[in-house]
PDB file of C-alpha atoms in Angstrom:
ATOM      1  CA  MET A  11      -9.349-192.648 151.966  1.00 58.00           C
ATOM      2  CA  ASN A  12      -7.023-193.140 154.127  1.00 68.00           C
ATOM      3  CA  LEU A  13      -5.465-189.453 154.837  1.00 68.00           C
ATOM      4  CA  LEU A  14      -2.231-191.602 156.723  1.00 85.00           C
ATOM      5  CA  LYS A  15      -1.286-193.127 153.461  1.00 93.00           C
ATOM      6  CA  PRO A  16       2.047-191.998 152.244  1.00 97.00           C
ATOM      7  CA  LYS A  17       2.903-191.046 148.697  1.00 97.00           C
ATOM      8  CA  GLY A  18       5.845-192.151 147.321  1.00 97.00           C
ATOM      9  CA  PRO A  19      10.311-191.198 147.705  1.00 98.00           C
ATOM     10  CA  LEU A  20      12.307-189.347 145.982  1.00 97.00           C
ATOM     11  CA  HIS A  21      13.927-191.886 143.597  1.00 96.00           C
ATOM     12  CA  THR A  22      12.735-195.035 143.522  1.00 97.00           C
ATOM     13  CA  GLY A  23       9.759-195.506 141.428  1.00 96.00           C
ATOM     14  CA  GLY A  24       6.483-197.427 142.112  1.00 96.00           C
ATOM     15  CA  GLY A  25       5.128-200.240 140.699  1.00 98.00           C
ATOM     16  CA  ASN A  26       1.478-198.797 139.721  1.00 97.00           C
ATOM     17  CA  VAL A  27       0.487-198.035 136.441  1.00 98.00           C
ATOM     18  CA  PHE A  28      -2.028-195.334 135.488  1.00 98.00           C
ATOM     19  CA  ASP A  29      -5.243-195.730 134.242  1.00 97.00           C
ATOM     20  CA  VAL A  30      -6.795-194.008 131.376  1.00 98.00           C
ATOM     21  CA  GLY A  31      -7.372-190.772 131.996  1.00 96.00           C
ATOM     22  CA  GLU A  32      -5.044-190.492 134.714  1.00 98.00           C
ATOM     23  CA  TYR A  33      -2.488-187.684 134.025  1.00 98.00           C
ATOM     24  CA  GLN A  34       0.785-186.206 136.862  1.00 99.00           C
ATOM     25  CA  LEU A  35       3.393-184.084 135.804  1.00 99.00           C
ATOM     26  CA  LEU A  36       6.197-183.871 137.453  1.00 99.00           C
ATOM     27  CA  LEU A  37       9.164-180.989 138.583  1.00 99.00           C
ATOM     28  CA  ARG A  38      12.149-182.154 139.756  1.00 99.00           C
ATOM     29  CA  TYR A  39      15.219-180.202 140.829  1.00 99.00           C
ATOM     30  CA  VAL A  40      19.410-181.881 141.680  1.00 99.00           C
ATOM     31  CA  ASN A  41      22.046-179.756 143.079  1.00 99.00           C
ATOM     32  CA  PHE A  42      25.659-181.535 143.496  1.00 98.00           C
ATOM     33  CA  LYS A  43      29.125-180.375 143.281  1.00 98.00           C
ATOM     34  CA  GLN A  44      32.066-182.610 142.697  1.00 98.00           C
ATOM     35  CA  ASP A  45      34.692-181.102 144.471  1.00 96.00           C
ATOM     36  CA  GLN A  46      37.295-184.131 146.211  1.00 96.00           C
ATOM     37  CA  LEU A  47      39.010-186.392 143.926  1.00 97.00           C
ATOM     38  CA  TYR A  48      39.043-189.764 144.426  1.00 97.00           C
ATOM     39  CA  ASP A  49      41.034-193.176 143.128  1.00 96.00           C
ATOM     40  CA  GLY A  50      38.493-196.158 144.062  1.00 97.00           C
ATOM     41  CA  THR A  51      37.170-195.613 147.374  1.00 97.00           C
ATOM     42  CA  SER A  52      40.174-193.206 148.591  1.00 97.00           C
ATOM     43  CA  LYS A  53      40.766-189.694 148.717  1.00 96.00           C
ATOM     44  CA  THR A  54      43.783-189.236 147.063  1.00 95.00           C
ATOM     45  CA  ASN A  55      45.523-185.176 145.607  1.00 93.00           C
ATOM     46  CA  TYR A  56      45.091-183.075 143.523  1.00 91.00           C
ATOM     47  CA  SER A  57      47.824-182.065 140.759  1.00 86.00           C
ATOM     48  CA  ALA A  58      47.067-179.688 137.369  1.00 82.00           C
ATOM     49  CA  PRO A  59      46.538-180.031 135.513  1.00 88.00           C
ATOM     50  CA  GLY A  60      42.736-180.740 134.561  1.00 89.00           C
ATOM     51  CA  PRO A  61      39.264-180.037 136.278  1.00 93.00           C
ATOM     52  CA  TYR A  62      39.114-179.751 140.225  1.00 95.00           C
ATOM     53  CA  GLU A  63      35.213-178.599 140.611  1.00 97.00           C
ATOM     54  CA  ARG A  64      32.412-179.223 138.714  1.00 97.00           C
ATOM     55  CA  THR A  65      28.567-177.895 139.718  1.00 98.00           C
ATOM     56  CA  THR A  66      25.254-179.237 138.525  1.00 98.00           C
ATOM     57  CA  GLU A  67      22.638-178.370 137.836  1.00 98.00           C
ATOM     58  CA  ASN A  68      19.795-180.714 137.069  1.00 98.00           C
ATOM     59  CA  TYR A  69      16.308-180.059 136.044  1.00 99.00           C
ATOM     60  CA  GLN A  70      13.311-182.230 135.377  1.00 99.00           C
ATOM     61  CA  LEU A  71      10.179-181.610 133.811  1.00 99.00           C
ATOM     62  CA  ALA A  72       8.015-185.060 133.008  1.00 99.00           C
ATOM     63  CA  PHE A  73       4.521-185.547 132.119  1.00 99.00           C
ATOM     64  CA  ARG A  74       2.875-188.784 132.840  1.00 99.00           C
ATOM     65  CA  ALA A  75      -0.705-190.534 131.619  1.00 99.00           C
ATOM     66  CA  GLY A  76      -2.641-193.782 131.602  1.00 98.00           C
ATOM     67  CA  ILE A  77      -3.380-194.784 127.362  1.00 98.00           C
ATOM     68  CA  ILE A  78      -4.742-197.808 127.046  1.00 98.00           C
ATOM     69  CA  ARG A  79      -6.187-201.132 129.535  1.00 97.00           C
ATOM     70  CA  ASN A  80      -2.481-201.759 132.132  1.00 98.00           C
ATOM     71  CA  VAL A  81      -0.187-199.574 130.497  1.00 99.00           C
ATOM     72  CA  ASP A  82       1.175-195.771 131.303  1.00 99.00           C
ATOM     73  CA  LEU A  83       3.677-193.855 129.176  1.00 99.00           C
ATOM     74  CA  ARG A  84       6.147-191.377 130.679  1.00 99.00           C
ATOM     75  CA  VAL A  85       8.121-188.387 129.104  1.00 99.00           C
ATOM     76  CA  ILE A  86      11.166-186.737 130.570  1.00 99.00           C
ATOM     77  CA  ALA A  87      12.758-184.109 129.285  1.00 99.00           C
ATOM     78  CA  PRO A  88      15.872-183.142 131.833  1.00 99.00           C
ATOM     79  CA  VAL A  89      17.736-179.216 131.392  1.00 98.00           C
ATOM     80  CA  LEU A  90      21.679-179.134 132.442  1.00 98.00           C
ATOM     81  CA  GLY A  91      23.049-176.211 134.256  1.00 98.00           C
ATOM     82  CA  ARG A  92      26.749-177.517 134.641  1.00 97.00           C
ATOM     83  CA  GLU A  93      29.936-175.791 135.487  1.00 97.00           C
ATOM     84  CA  MET A  94      33.238-176.516 135.268  1.00 96.00           C
ATOM     85  CA  LYS A  95      37.401-175.125 137.194  1.00 96.00           C
ATOM     86  CA  ARG A  96      40.445-176.812 135.649  1.00 92.00           C
ATOM     87  CA  LYS A  97      43.720-175.997 135.897  1.00 92.00           C
ATOM     88  CA  THR A  98      46.255-175.279 132.087  1.00 86.00           C
ATOM     89  CA  LYS A  99      49.619-175.337 132.681  1.00 82.00           C
ATOM     90  CA  ARG A 100      48.871-171.674 132.885  1.00 83.00           C
ATOM     91  CA  ASP A 101      46.121-170.852 133.526  1.00 86.00           C
ATOM     92  CA  ASP A 102      42.425-171.416 136.303  1.00 91.00           C
ATOM     93  CA  LEU A 103      39.765-172.129 133.803  1.00 90.00           C
ATOM     94  CA  THR A 104      35.720-171.843 134.739  1.00 94.00           C
ATOM     95  CA  GLN A 105      33.296-172.376 132.246  1.00 94.00           C
ATOM     96  CA  ASN A 106      30.034-173.514 132.121  1.00 95.00           C
ATOM     97  CA  ASN A 107      27.197-174.732 129.551  1.00 96.00           C
ATOM     98  CA  PHE A 108      22.931-174.378 130.174  1.00 96.00           C
ATOM     99  CA  GLY A 109      20.783-176.841 127.998  1.00 97.00           C
ATOM    100  CA  LEU A 110      18.620-179.329 126.855  1.00 98.00           C
ATOM    101  CA  GLY A 111      19.823-182.795 127.549  1.00 98.00           C
ATOM    102  CA  ASP A 112      18.529-186.378 126.056  1.00 98.00           C
ATOM    103  CA  ILE A 113      14.810-186.772 126.612  1.00 99.00           C
ATOM    104  CA  ARG A 114      13.900-190.150 127.611  1.00 99.00           C
ATOM    105  CA  LEU A 115      10.086-192.248 126.660  1.00 99.00           C
ATOM    106  CA  ILE A 116       9.165-194.839 128.838  1.00 99.00           C
ATOM    107  CA  GLY A 117       6.230-196.997 128.507  1.00 99.00           C
ATOM    108  CA  ARG A 118       4.709-199.156 132.251  1.00 98.00           C
ATOM    109  CA  TYR A 119       2.599-202.811 131.785  1.00 99.00           C
ATOM    110  CA  ARG A 120       0.973-203.511 135.018  1.00 98.00           C
ATOM    111  CA  LEU A 121       1.597-206.716 136.023  1.00 98.00           C
ATOM    112  CA  LEU A 122      -0.243-206.666 139.597  1.00 98.00           C
ATOM    113  CA  ALA A 123      -1.777-204.273 141.541  1.00 98.00           C
ATOM    114  CA  GLN A 124      -2.856-204.422 145.158  1.00 97.00           C
ATOM    115  CA  ASN A 125      -6.631-202.926 144.146  1.00 93.00           C
ATOM    116  CA  LYS A 126      -6.715-206.379 142.711  1.00 93.00           C
ATOM    117  CA  GLY A 127      -5.965-208.367 144.414  1.00 95.00           C
ATOM    118  CA  ASP A 128      -2.446-208.519 144.443  1.00 97.00           C
ATOM    119  CA  ASN A 129      -0.058-208.466 147.723  1.00 97.00           C
ATOM    120  CA  PHE A 130       1.842-205.688 146.080  1.00 97.00           C
ATOM    121  CA  ASN A 131       1.858-203.930 142.961  1.00 98.00           C
ATOM    122  CA  MET A 132       4.709-204.490 140.076  1.00 99.00           C
ATOM    123  CA  ALA A 133       4.947-202.987 136.418  1.00 99.00           C
ATOM    124  CA  VAL A 134       7.917-203.823 134.455  1.00 99.00           C
ATOM    125  CA  GLY A 135       9.257-200.454 131.989  1.00 99.00           C
ATOM    126  CA  LEU A 136      10.393-200.166 127.909  1.00 99.00           C
ATOM    127  CA  GLY A 137      11.620-197.280 127.052  1.00 99.00           C
ATOM    128  CA  ILE A 138      14.492-195.217 124.764  1.00 99.00           C
ATOM    129  CA  LYS A 139      16.911-192.492 125.384  1.00 98.00           C
ATOM    130  CA  MET A 140      16.696-189.967 122.781  1.00 98.00           C
ATOM    131  CA  PRO A 141      19.673-187.565 121.345  1.00 97.00           C
ATOM    132  CA  THR A 142      18.013-184.395 121.718  1.00 97.00           C
ATOM    133  CA  GLY A 143      20.425-182.841 123.315  1.00 96.00           C
ATOM    134  CA  ASN A 144      23.980-181.125 121.817  1.00 95.00           C
ATOM    135  CA  THR A 145      27.065-182.927 121.739  1.00 93.00           C
ATOM    136  CA  ASN A 146      28.635-179.623 119.783  1.00 91.00           C
ATOM    137  CA  GLU A 147      28.599-176.790 121.761  1.00 91.00           C
ATOM    138  CA  HIS A 148      31.550-174.223 121.155  1.00 90.00           C
ATOM    139  CA  LYS A 149      32.672-171.157 123.857  1.00 87.00           C
ATOM    140  CA  ASP A 150      34.590-168.952 122.345  1.00 83.00           C
ATOM    141  CA  GLY A 151      35.379-171.059 119.245  1.00 84.00           C
ATOM    142  CA  GLU A 152      36.666-173.908 121.503  1.00 86.00           C
ATOM    143  CA  LEU A 153      34.154-177.845 121.768  1.00 89.00           C
ATOM    144  CA  LEU A 154      33.373-177.288 125.275  1.00 90.00           C
ATOM    145  CA  PRO A 155      34.685-181.171 127.690  1.00 88.00           C
ATOM    146  CA  GLY A 156      33.174-183.887 127.579  1.00 88.00           C
ATOM    147  CA  TYR A 157      31.366-182.832 131.389  1.00 90.00           C
ATOM    148  CA  LEU A 158      29.344-179.556 129.990  1.00 93.00           C
ATOM    149  CA  GLN A 159      28.159-181.403 126.933  1.00 94.00           C
ATOM    150  CA  PRO A 160      24.462-181.438 127.370  1.00 95.00           C
ATOM    151  CA  GLY A 161      23.604-184.705 125.043  1.00 95.00           C
ATOM    152  CA  THR A 162      25.257-188.079 123.940  1.00 93.00           C
ATOM    153  CA  GLY A 163      24.525-188.867 120.614  1.00 94.00           C
ATOM    154  CA  SER A 164      23.123-191.986 121.163  1.00 95.00           C
ATOM    155  CA  TRP A 165      19.573-193.396 120.337  1.00 97.00           C
ATOM    156  CA  ASP A 166      19.834-195.769 124.078  1.00 98.00           C
ATOM    157  CA  PRO A 167      16.973-198.261 125.426  1.00 99.00           C
ATOM    158  CA  ILE A 168      15.732-198.719 128.773  1.00 99.00           C
ATOM    159  CA  LEU A 169      14.463-201.022 131.089  1.00 99.00           C
ATOM    160  CA  GLU A 170      12.816-201.034 134.411  1.00 99.00           C
ATOM    161  CA  LEU A 171      11.153-203.082 136.947  1.00 99.00           C
ATOM    162  CA  ALA A 172       9.478-201.230 139.772  1.00 99.00           C
ATOM    163  CA  ALA A 173       7.512-202.999 142.732  1.00 99.00           C
ATOM    164  CA  HIS A 174       6.129-201.456 145.782  1.00 98.00           C
ATOM    165  CA  ARG A 175       3.329-202.838 148.749  1.00 98.00           C
ATOM    166  CA  GLY A 176       1.792-199.764 150.738  1.00 97.00           C
ATOM    167  CA  ALA A 177       0.407-200.866 154.658  1.00 96.00           C
ATOM    168  CA  GLY A 178      -1.440-197.936 155.625  1.00 94.00           C
ATOM    169  CA  ARG A 179       1.149-196.033 157.152  1.00 96.00           C
ATOM    170  CA  HIS A 180       3.898-197.061 155.685  1.00 98.00           C
ATOM    171  CA  ARG A 181       5.033-198.005 152.123  1.00 98.00           C
ATOM    172  CA  TYR A 182       7.882-200.420 151.103  1.00 98.00           C
ATOM    173  CA  GLY A 183       9.711-200.438 147.900  1.00 98.00           C
ATOM    174  CA  ALA A 184      12.587-201.563 144.954  1.00 99.00           C
ATOM    175  CA  HIS A 185      12.978-200.265 141.538  1.00 99.00           C
ATOM    176  CA  LEU A 186      15.399-201.496 139.323  1.00 99.00           C
ATOM    177  CA  ILE A 187      16.507-199.151 135.823  1.00 99.00           C
ATOM    178  CA  TYR A 188      19.319-199.801 133.071  1.00 99.00           C
ATOM    179  CA  ARG A 189      19.925-197.999 129.898  1.00 99.00           C
ATOM    180  CA  LEU A 190      22.560-199.670 127.749  1.00 98.00           C
ATOM    181  CA  SER A 191      24.513-197.450 125.488  1.00 96.00           C
ATOM    182  CA  THR A 192      25.387-197.374 121.897  1.00 94.00           C
ATOM    183  CA  GLY A 193      27.446-195.396 119.537  1.00 86.00           C
ATOM    184  CA  GLY A 194      26.977-191.596 119.933  1.00 89.00           C
ATOM    185  CA  GLU A 195      29.243-189.263 119.241  1.00 86.00           C
ATOM    186  CA  ARG A 196      31.102-186.308 121.335  1.00 83.00           C
ATOM    187  CA  GLY A 197      32.357-183.155 118.528  1.00 79.00           C
ATOM    188  CA  GLU A 198      33.981-185.168 115.928  1.00 78.00           C
ATOM    189  CA  GLN A 199      34.355-188.133 117.634  1.00 86.00           C
ATOM    190  CA  ASP A 200      33.430-191.036 118.004  1.00 89.00           C
ATOM    191  CA  PHE A 201      31.773-191.693 122.021  1.00 91.00           C
ATOM    192  CA  GLU A 202      30.044-194.162 123.958  1.00 92.00           C
ATOM    193  CA  CYS A 203      28.690-192.925 127.403  1.00 93.00           C
ATOM    194  CA  PRO A 204      28.787-195.716 130.002  1.00 95.00           C
ATOM    195  CA  ASP A 205      25.964-198.126 130.630  1.00 97.00           C
ATOM    196  CA  ASP A 206      23.907-196.957 133.533  1.00 98.00           C
ATOM    197  CA  PHE A 207      22.244-199.862 136.398  1.00 99.00           C
ATOM    198  CA  GLN A 208      20.474-198.177 138.796  1.00 99.00           C
ATOM    199  CA  TYR A 209      19.188-199.914 141.702  1.00 99.00           C
ATOM    200  CA  ASN A 210      16.780-197.955 144.921  1.00 99.00           C
ATOM    201  CA  MET A 211      14.940-199.281 147.461  1.00 99.00           C
ATOM    202  CA  ALA A 212      12.997-196.776 149.997  1.00 99.00           C
ATOM    203  CA  TYR A 213      10.204-197.265 152.575  1.00 99.00           C
ATOM    204  CA  VAL A 214       8.124-194.185 153.987  1.00 99.00           C
ATOM    205  CA  TYR A 215       6.182-193.500 156.964  1.00 98.00           C
ATOM    206  CA  GLY A 216       3.093-191.313 157.121  1.00 98.00           C
ATOM    207  CA  LEU A 217       3.216-189.185 159.932  1.00 97.00           C
ATOM    208  CA  SER A 218       0.096-187.595 159.426  1.00 96.00           C
ATOM    209  CA  ARG A 219      -2.601-186.272 156.817  1.00 95.00           C
ATOM    210  CA  HIS A 220       0.456-183.496 155.521  1.00 97.00           C
ATOM    211  CA  LEU A 221       3.529-185.416 156.222  1.00 98.00           C
ATOM    212  CA  ASP A 222       5.565-188.535 155.122  1.00 98.00           C
ATOM    213  CA  ILE A 223       8.951-189.205 156.573  1.00 99.00           C
ATOM    214  CA  PHE A 224      11.652-192.355 153.758  1.00 99.00           C
ATOM    215  CA  MET A 225      14.660-193.551 154.189  1.00 99.00           C
ATOM    216  CA  GLU A 226      16.230-194.492 150.529  1.00 99.00           C
ATOM    217  CA  MET A 227      19.038-196.760 149.083  1.00 99.00           C
ATOM    218  CA  ASN A 228      19.896-195.353 146.046  1.00 99.00           C
ATOM    219  CA  GLY A 229      22.454-197.195 144.396  1.00 99.00           C
ATOM    220  CA  ARG A 230      24.422-196.647 140.573  1.00 99.00           C
ATOM    221  CA  TYR A 231      27.042-199.202 138.637  1.00 99.00           C
ATOM    222  CA  MET A 232      28.449-197.252 135.309  1.00 98.00           C
ATOM    223  CA  THR A 233      30.831-199.430 133.189  1.00 98.00           C
ATOM    224  CA  LYS A 234      33.334-196.921 131.218  1.00 97.00           C
ATOM    225  CA  ALA A 235      32.734-194.193 129.117  1.00 95.00           C
ATOM    226  CA  LYS A 236      34.358-194.825 124.920  1.00 93.00           C
ATOM    227  CA  LEU A 237      36.235-191.121 123.050  1.00 91.00           C
ATOM    228  CA  ALA A 238      36.878-192.617 119.159  1.00 90.00           C
ATOM    229  CA  GLY A 239      37.050-196.590 120.036  1.00 91.00           C
ATOM    230  CA  ILE A 240      39.859-195.759 123.288  1.00 95.00           C
ATOM    231  CA  THR A 241      38.633-196.794 126.750  1.00 96.00           C
ATOM    232  CA  GLN A 242      38.577-194.028 129.047  1.00 95.00           C
ATOM    233  CA  GLU A 243      39.465-195.743 132.322  1.00 96.00           C
ATOM    234  CA  ASN A 244      39.027-193.096 135.156  1.00 96.00           C
ATOM    235  CA  THR A 245      35.360-193.143 134.035  1.00 97.00           C
ATOM    236  CA  GLY A 246      31.657-194.876 135.983  1.00 98.00           C
ATOM    237  CA  GLY A 247      31.964-196.382 138.943  1.00 98.00           C
ATOM    238  CA  HIS A 248      29.621-198.031 142.131  1.00 99.00           C
ATOM    239  CA  THR A 249      28.625-195.681 144.232  1.00 99.00           C
ATOM    240  CA  ILE A 250      25.924-196.194 146.478  1.00 99.00           C
ATOM    241  CA  HIS A 251      23.401-193.228 148.554  1.00 99.00           C
ATOM    242  CA  LEU A 252      21.203-192.914 151.281  1.00 99.00           C
ATOM    243  CA  THR A 253      18.849-190.707 151.362  1.00 99.00           C
ATOM    244  CA  PRO A 254      16.617-189.240 154.085  1.00 99.00           C
ATOM    245  CA  GLY A 255      13.763-186.581 153.522  1.00 99.00           C
ATOM    246  CA  PHE A 256      10.151-186.063 153.586  1.00 99.00           C
ATOM    247  CA  ASN A 257       6.888-185.409 151.755  1.00 98.00           C
ATOM    248  CA  ILE A 258       5.046-182.724 152.254  1.00 98.00           C
ATOM    249  CA  LYS A 259       1.189-183.288 151.138  1.00 97.00           C
ATOM    250  CA  PHE A 260      -0.842-180.146 150.229  1.00 96.00           C
ATOM    251  CA  THR A 261      -4.325-182.158 148.396  1.00 95.00           C
ATOM    252  CA  PRO A 262      -4.476-186.240 147.840  1.00 93.00           C
ATOM    253  CA  LYS A 263      -3.107-185.237 144.333  1.00 96.00           C
ATOM    254  CA  MET A 264      -0.266-182.479 145.010  1.00 97.00           C
ATOM    255  CA  HIS A 265       2.769-182.771 147.086  1.00 98.00           C
ATOM    256  CA  ILE A 266       6.682-181.747 147.425  1.00 98.00           C
ATOM    257  CA  SER A 267       9.426-184.183 147.878  1.00 99.00           C
ATOM    258  CA  LEU A 268      12.654-182.854 149.536  1.00 99.00           C
ATOM    259  CA  GLY A 269      15.255-185.317 150.609  1.00 99.00           C
ATOM    260  CA  VAL A 270      19.413-185.321 150.898  1.00 99.00           C
ATOM    261  CA  PRO A 271      20.862-188.225 148.983  1.00 99.00           C
ATOM    262  CA  ILE A 272      24.233-188.808 151.271  1.00 99.00           C
ATOM    263  CA  MET A 273      27.363-190.788 150.119  1.00 99.00           C
ATOM    264  CA  ALA A 274      27.912-193.838 152.016  1.00 99.00           C
ATOM    265  CA  TYR A 275      29.691-195.648 149.577  1.00 99.00           C
ATOM    266  CA  ARG A 276      31.890-194.958 146.554  1.00 98.00           C
ATOM    267  CA  ASP A 277      34.589-197.429 144.024  1.00 99.00           C
ATOM    268  CA  LEU A 278      35.030-195.103 141.073  1.00 98.00           C
ATOM    269  CA  ASN A 279      37.010-196.655 138.156  1.00 98.00           C
ATOM    270  CA  GLY A 280      41.227-193.868 138.067  1.00 96.00           C
ATOM    271  CA  GLU A 281      41.118-190.789 138.901  1.00 96.00           C
ATOM    272  CA  GLN A 282      37.646-189.168 139.078  1.00 97.00           C
ATOM    273  CA  LEU A 283      35.858-185.961 141.126  1.00 97.00           C
ATOM    274  CA  SER A 284      32.867-186.603 143.797  1.00 98.00           C
ATOM    275  CA  GLU A 285      31.017-185.225 145.984  1.00 98.00           C
ATOM    276  CA  ASP A 286      29.507-186.378 149.485  1.00 97.00           C
ATOM    277  CA  TYR A 287      26.023-185.483 149.200  1.00 98.00           C
ATOM    278  CA  ARG A 288      23.017-183.772 147.494  1.00 98.00           C
ATOM    279  CA  ILE A 289      20.193-181.890 147.759  1.00 98.00           C
ATOM    280  CA  SER A 290      16.845-183.198 145.364  1.00 99.00           C
ATOM    281  CA  THR A 291      13.691-182.578 145.141  1.00 99.00           C
ATOM    282  CA  LYS A 292      10.542-182.722 143.239  1.00 98.00           C
ATOM    283  CA  LEU A 293       6.330-181.040 142.770  1.00 99.00           C
ATOM    284  CA  VAL A 294       4.274-183.507 141.982  1.00 98.00           C
ATOM    285  CA  TYR A 295       0.148-182.940 140.644  1.00 98.00           C
ATOM    286  CA  LYS A 296      -1.716-185.245 139.249  1.00 97.00           C
ATOM    287  CA  PHE A 297      -4.934-184.815 137.813  1.00 93.00           C
TER     288      PHE A 297
END
């Protein structure tokens, strides 16, 4: 066994597929505060009414298992805690919500594997995002704003392609994932959340048997949302985070990752709140 072999990074999924009898639990936490207003690539001044600060805490529990030869399955359940501060013409309001989001189910098929003589590992995935999150949350008799609703109400197909290569202390990886939005609802209105395309690249270096360091590039492009058939101009856009971080390897089957995704590029559609950085961590146990 190569004790210096690095684990995967935070967000760039690997190209491996679990064999039958392999299982994994993953706990992920992401936190960020959006308190700066941008129009496209430029920072702009806030003027009431409207939201001026949004905070998100995203907790995810994922279970993964090899089910048949060359195929594994992942179930990802998010729990979202969100807070929004906004000004009206008369008040300064703080609203929040906490609840189960939309669960994702993704199957993967192995295309290539280094342990079978290929130069790198590659897998293709197909899945579905299910409308398990509530879209009609009320507080004090008032429908909460869309940002505070944990669900989208839609069944969205997911397609992914991932690859990585391990070479001693080194690991190189790339991961593409696309979610196609279909019609859902927000309260009593039809709602279509943005299509979501994410592209990730990563390098990991095994410093020792207990520590890796990594650097990721995490890109994301989102289309504009639609509410009641009307395109929402201040939604969607393109962002790129650079994520330095490290893995602490407790045992060959258990490790924790911590990283700080730093905003390197943003081009948002219309005026939107944005953040400069995030805090992201995950705990992985394979059995």
